[in-house]
PDB file of C-alpha atoms in Angstrom:
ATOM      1  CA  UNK A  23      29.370  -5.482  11.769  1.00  0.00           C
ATOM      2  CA  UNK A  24      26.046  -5.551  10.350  1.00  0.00           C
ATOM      3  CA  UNK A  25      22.648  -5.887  12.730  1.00  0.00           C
ATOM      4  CA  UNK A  26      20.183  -7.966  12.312  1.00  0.00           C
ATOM      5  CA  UNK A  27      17.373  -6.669   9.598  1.00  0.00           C
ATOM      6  CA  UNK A  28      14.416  -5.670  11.608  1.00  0.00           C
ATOM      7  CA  UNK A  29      11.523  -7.477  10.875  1.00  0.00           C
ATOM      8  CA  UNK A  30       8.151  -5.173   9.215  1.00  0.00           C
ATOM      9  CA  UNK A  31       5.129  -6.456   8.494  1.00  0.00           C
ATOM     10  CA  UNK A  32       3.566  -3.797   5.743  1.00  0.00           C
ATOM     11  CA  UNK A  33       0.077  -3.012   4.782  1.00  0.00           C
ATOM     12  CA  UNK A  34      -0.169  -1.599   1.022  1.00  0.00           C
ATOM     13  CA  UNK A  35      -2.869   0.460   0.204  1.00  0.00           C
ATOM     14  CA  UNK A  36      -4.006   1.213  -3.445  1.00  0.00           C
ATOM     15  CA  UNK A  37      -6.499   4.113  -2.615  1.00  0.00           C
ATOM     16  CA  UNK A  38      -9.633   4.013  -5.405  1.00  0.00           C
ATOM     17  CA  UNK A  39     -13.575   4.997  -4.842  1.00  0.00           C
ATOM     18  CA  UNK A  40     -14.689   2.208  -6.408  1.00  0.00           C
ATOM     19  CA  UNK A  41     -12.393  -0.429  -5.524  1.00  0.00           C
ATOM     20  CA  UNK A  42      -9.139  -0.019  -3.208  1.00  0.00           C
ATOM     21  CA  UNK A  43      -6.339  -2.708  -2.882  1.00  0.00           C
ATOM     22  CA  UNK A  44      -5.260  -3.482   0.081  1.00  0.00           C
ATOM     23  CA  UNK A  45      -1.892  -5.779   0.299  1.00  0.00           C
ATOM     24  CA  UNK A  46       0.252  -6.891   3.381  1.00  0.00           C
ATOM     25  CA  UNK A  47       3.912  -8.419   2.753  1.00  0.00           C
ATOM     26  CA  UNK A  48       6.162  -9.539   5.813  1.00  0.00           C
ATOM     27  CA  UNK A  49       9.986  -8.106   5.358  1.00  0.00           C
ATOM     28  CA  UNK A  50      12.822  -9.204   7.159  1.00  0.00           C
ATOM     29  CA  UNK A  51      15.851  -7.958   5.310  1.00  0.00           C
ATOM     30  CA  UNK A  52      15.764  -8.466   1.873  1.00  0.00           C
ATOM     31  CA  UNK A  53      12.854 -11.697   2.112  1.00  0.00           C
ATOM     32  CA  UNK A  54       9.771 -11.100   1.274  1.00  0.00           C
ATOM     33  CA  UNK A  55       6.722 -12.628   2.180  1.00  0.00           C
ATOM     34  CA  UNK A  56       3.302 -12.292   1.480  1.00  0.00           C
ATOM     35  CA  UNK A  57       0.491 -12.471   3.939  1.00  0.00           C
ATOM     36  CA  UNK A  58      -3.110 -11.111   2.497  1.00  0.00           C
ATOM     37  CA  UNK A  59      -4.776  -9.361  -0.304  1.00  0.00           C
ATOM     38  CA  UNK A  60      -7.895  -8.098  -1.226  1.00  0.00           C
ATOM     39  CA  UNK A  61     -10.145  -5.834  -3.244  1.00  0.00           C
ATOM     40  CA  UNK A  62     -12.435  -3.472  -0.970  1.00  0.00           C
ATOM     41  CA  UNK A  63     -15.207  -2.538  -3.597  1.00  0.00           C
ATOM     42  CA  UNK A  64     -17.701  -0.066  -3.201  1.00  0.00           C
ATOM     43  CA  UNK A  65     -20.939  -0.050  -5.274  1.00  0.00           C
ATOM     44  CA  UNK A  66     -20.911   2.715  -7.409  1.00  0.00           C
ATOM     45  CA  UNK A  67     -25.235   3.499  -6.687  1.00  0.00           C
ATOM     46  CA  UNK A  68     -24.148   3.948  -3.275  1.00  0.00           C
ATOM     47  CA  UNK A  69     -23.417   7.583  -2.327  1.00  0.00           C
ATOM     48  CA  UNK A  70     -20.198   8.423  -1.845  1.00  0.00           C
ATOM     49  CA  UNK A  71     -20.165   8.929   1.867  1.00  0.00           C
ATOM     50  CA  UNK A  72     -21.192   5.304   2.298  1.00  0.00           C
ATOM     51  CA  UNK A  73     -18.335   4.300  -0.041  1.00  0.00           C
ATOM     52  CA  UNK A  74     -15.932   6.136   2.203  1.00  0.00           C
ATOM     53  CA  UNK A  75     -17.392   4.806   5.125  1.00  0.00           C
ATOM     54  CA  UNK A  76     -17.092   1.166   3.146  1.00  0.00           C
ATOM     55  CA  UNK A  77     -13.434   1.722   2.865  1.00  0.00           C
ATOM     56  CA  UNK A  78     -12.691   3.247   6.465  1.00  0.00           C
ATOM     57  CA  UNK A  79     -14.521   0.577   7.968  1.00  0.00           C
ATOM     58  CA  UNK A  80     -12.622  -2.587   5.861  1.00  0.00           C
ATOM     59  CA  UNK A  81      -9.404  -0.505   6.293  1.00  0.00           C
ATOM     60  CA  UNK A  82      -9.775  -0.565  10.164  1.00  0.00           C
ATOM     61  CA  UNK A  83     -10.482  -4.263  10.035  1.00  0.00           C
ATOM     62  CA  UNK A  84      -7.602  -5.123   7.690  1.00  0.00           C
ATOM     63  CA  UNK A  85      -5.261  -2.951  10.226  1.00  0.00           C
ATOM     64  CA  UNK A  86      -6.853  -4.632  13.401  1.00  0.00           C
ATOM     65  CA  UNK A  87      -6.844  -8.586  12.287  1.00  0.00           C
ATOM     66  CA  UNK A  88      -2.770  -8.305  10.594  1.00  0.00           C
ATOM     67  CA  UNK A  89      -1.212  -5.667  13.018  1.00  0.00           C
ATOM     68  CA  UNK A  90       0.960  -4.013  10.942  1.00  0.00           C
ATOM     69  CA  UNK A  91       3.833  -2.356  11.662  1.00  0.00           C
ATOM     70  CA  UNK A  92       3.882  -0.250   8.473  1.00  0.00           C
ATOM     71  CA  UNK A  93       1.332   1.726   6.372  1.00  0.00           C
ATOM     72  CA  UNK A  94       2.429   2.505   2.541  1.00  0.00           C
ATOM     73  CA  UNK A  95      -0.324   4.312   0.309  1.00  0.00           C
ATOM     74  CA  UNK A  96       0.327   5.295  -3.064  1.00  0.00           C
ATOM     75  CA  UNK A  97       0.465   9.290  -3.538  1.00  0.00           C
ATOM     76  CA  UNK A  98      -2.207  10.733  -5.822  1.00  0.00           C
ATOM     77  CA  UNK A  99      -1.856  11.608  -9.125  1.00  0.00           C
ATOM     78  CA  UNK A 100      -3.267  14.539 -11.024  1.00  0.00           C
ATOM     79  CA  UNK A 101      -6.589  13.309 -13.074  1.00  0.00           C
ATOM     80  CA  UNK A 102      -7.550  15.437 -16.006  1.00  0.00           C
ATOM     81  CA  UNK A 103     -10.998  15.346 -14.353  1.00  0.00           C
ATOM     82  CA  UNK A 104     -11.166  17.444 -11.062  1.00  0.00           C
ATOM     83  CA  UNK A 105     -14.326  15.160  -9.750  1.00  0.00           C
ATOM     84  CA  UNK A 106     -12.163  12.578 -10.541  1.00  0.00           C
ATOM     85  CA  UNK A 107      -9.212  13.414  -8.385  1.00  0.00           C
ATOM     86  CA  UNK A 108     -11.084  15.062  -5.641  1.00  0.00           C
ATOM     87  CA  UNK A 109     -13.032  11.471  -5.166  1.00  0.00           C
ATOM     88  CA  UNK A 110      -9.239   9.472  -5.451  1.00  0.00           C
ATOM     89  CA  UNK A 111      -8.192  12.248  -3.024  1.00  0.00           C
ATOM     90  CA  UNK A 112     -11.016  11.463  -0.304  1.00  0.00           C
ATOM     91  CA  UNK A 113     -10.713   7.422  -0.589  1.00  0.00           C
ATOM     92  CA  UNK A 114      -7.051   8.032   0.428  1.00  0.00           C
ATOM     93  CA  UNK A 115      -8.212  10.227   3.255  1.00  0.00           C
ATOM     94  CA  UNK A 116     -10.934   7.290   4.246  1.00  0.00           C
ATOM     95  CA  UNK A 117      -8.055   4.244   3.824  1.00  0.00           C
ATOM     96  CA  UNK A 118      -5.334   6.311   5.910  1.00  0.00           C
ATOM     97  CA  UNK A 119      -7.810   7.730   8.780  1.00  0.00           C
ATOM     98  CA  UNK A 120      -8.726   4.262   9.207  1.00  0.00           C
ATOM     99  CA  UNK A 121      -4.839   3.370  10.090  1.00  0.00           C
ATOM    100  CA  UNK A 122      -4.647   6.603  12.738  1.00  0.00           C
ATOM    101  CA  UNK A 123      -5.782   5.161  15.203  1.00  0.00           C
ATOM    102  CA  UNK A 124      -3.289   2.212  15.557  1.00  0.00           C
ATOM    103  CA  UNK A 125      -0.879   4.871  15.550  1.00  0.00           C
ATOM    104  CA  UNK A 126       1.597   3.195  12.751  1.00  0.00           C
ATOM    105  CA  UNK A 127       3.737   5.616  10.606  1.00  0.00           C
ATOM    106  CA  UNK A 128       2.638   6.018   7.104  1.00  0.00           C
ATOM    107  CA  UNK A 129       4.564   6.293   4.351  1.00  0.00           C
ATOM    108  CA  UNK A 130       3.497   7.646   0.293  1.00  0.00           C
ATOM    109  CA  UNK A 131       4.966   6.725  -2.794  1.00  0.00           C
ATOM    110  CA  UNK A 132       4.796   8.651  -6.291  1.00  0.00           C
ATOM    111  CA  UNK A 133       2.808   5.157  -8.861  1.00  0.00           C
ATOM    112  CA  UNK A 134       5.940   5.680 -10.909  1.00  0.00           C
ATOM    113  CA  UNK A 135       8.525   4.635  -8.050  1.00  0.00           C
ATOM    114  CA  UNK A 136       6.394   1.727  -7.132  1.00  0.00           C
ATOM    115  CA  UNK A 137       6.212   0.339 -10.591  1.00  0.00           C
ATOM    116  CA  UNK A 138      10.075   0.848 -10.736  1.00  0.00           C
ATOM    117  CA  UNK A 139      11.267  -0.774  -7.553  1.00  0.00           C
ATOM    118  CA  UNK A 140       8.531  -4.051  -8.570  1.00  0.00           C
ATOM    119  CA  UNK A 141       8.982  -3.998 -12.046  1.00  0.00           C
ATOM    120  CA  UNK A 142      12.332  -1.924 -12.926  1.00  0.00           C
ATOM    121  CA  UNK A 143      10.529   0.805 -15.412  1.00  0.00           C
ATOM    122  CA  UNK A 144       8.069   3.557 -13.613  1.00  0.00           C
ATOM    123  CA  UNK A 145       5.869   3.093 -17.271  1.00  0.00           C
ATOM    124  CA  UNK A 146       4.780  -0.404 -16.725  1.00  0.00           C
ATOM    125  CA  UNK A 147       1.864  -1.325 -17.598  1.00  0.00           C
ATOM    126  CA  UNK A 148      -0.960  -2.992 -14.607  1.00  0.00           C
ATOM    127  CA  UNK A 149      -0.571  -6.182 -16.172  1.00  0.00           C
ATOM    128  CA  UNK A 150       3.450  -6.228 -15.869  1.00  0.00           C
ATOM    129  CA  UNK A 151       2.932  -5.204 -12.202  1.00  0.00           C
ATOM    130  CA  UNK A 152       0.448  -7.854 -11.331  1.00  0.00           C
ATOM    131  CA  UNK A 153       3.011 -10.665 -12.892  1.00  0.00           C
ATOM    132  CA  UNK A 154       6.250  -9.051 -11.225  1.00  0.00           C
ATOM    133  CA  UNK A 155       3.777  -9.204  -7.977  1.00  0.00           C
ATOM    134  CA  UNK A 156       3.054 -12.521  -8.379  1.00  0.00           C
ATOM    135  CA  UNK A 157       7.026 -13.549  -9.069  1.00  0.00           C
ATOM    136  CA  UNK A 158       8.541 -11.878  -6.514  1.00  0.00           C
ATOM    137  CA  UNK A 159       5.887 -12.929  -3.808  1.00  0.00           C
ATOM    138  CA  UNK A 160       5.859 -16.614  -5.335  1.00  0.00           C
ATOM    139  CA  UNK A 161       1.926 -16.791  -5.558  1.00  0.00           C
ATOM    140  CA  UNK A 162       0.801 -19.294  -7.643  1.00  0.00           C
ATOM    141  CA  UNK A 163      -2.624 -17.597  -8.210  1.00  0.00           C
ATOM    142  CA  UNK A 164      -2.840 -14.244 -10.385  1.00  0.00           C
ATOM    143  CA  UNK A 165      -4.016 -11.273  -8.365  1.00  0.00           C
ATOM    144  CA  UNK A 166      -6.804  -8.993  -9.049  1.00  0.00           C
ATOM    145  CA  UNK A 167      -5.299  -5.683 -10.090  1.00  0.00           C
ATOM    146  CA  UNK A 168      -5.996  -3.154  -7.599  1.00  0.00           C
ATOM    147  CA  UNK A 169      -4.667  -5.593  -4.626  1.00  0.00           C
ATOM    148  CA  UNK A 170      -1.266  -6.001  -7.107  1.00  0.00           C
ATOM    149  CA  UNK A 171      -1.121  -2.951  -6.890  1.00  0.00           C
ATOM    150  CA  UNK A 172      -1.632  -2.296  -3.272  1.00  0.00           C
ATOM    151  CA  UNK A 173       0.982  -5.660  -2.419  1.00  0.00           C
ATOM    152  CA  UNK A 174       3.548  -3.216  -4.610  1.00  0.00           C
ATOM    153  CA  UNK A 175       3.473  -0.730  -2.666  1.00  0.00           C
ATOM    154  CA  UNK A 176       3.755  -2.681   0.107  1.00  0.00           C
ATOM    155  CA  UNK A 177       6.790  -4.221  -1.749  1.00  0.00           C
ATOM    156  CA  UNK A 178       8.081  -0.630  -2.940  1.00  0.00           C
ATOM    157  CA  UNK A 179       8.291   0.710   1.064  1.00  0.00           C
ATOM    158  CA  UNK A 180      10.124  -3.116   2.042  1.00  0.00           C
ATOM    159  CA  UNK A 181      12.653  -1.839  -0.491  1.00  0.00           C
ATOM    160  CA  UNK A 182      12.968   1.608   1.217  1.00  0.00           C
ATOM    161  CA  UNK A 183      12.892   0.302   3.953  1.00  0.00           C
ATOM    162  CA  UNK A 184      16.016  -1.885   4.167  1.00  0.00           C
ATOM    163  CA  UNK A 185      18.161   0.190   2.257  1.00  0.00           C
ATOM    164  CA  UNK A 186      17.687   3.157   4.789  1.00  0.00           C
ATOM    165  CA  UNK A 187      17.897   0.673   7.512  1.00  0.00           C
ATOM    166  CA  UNK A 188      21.315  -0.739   6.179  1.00  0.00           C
ATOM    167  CA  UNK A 189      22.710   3.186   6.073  1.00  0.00           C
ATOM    168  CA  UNK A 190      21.250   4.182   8.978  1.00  0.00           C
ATOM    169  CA  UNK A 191      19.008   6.875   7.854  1.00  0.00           C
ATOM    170  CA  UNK A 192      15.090   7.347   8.355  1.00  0.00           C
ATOM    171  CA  UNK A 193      12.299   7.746   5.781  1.00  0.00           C
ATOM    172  CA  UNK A 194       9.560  10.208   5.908  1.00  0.00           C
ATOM    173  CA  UNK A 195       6.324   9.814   6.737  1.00  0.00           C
ATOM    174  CA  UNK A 196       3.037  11.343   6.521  1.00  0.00           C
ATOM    175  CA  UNK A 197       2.512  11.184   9.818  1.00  0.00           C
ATOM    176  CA  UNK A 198       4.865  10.052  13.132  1.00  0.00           C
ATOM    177  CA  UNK A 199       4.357   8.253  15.950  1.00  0.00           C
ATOM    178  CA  UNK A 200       3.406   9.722  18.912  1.00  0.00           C
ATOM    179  CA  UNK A 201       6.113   8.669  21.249  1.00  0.00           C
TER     180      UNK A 201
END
């Protein structure tokens, strides 16, 4: 006999320096539904400690009005431009310290699962993600880029998610729980 799904509410993040997606869906099972989005941007003039502080602090906020009970963040990728990556590298830092505190476990995804579990092809292109987003979350708006992003990770992990739950197995995360 099967138990019943437990339900997960899941913040997506879709780290960037200039702009970071954040995304939260609400999974019970295999239903999805969606909850918020938004686009933190950071003004590029700014330096880039106050852009990091911009993204910790709207983070924290996102994680403390929703109460999650799930952090996904997509993995970072290798830029041919070290500056580049380093920056990507430290906005992820920024978006997942903000989540430590609330102690939730957080899980990474490689862009190219994501795309696949949302769209069915780990080469899709931003615009097939946003309407696949869109579809499967039946919003009747489209959504800025970086947050469809961000609400497919968020989708990607509810996937995970229930098919470890239905064979009884657990996913890694980047950090555990302190229990």
């Amino acid at each position: 006999m099967q138990s019943t799904p437990t339900a997960q509410r899941i913040l997506g993040i879709d780290p960037g320096s200039l702009i970071t997606g954040v995304g939260i869906v609400d999974s019970v099972g295999d239903k999805l539904k969606y909850v918020f989005h938004d686009s933190i941007r950071s003004n590029s003039k700014d330096e880039f400690p106050d852009r990091l502080r911009n993204i910790y602090t709207q983070v924290q906020a996102v994680v403390t009005r929703y109460q999650p009970t799930q952090i996904a963040i997509e993995q970072v990728f290798m830029h041919r431009n070290a500056d580049s990556a380093l920056k990507l590298g430290q906005a992820r830092a920024a978006a997942m310290s903000a989540t430590f505190q609330a102690d939730i476990p957080v899980h990474e995804y490689a862009a190219k699962l994501i795309k696949q579990a949302v769209v069915g092809k780990g080469a899709a292109a931003k615009e097939q993600v946003q309407h696949m987003v869109g579809f499967l979350l039946q919003l009747s708006d489209p959504v800025q880029a970086d947050a469809a992003d961000a609400l497919a990770v968020a989708i990607c992990h509810a996937n995970m998610y229930n098919i470890a739950d239905r064979l009884n197995v657990k996913i890694s995360t980047i950090r555990k729980r302190k229990r």
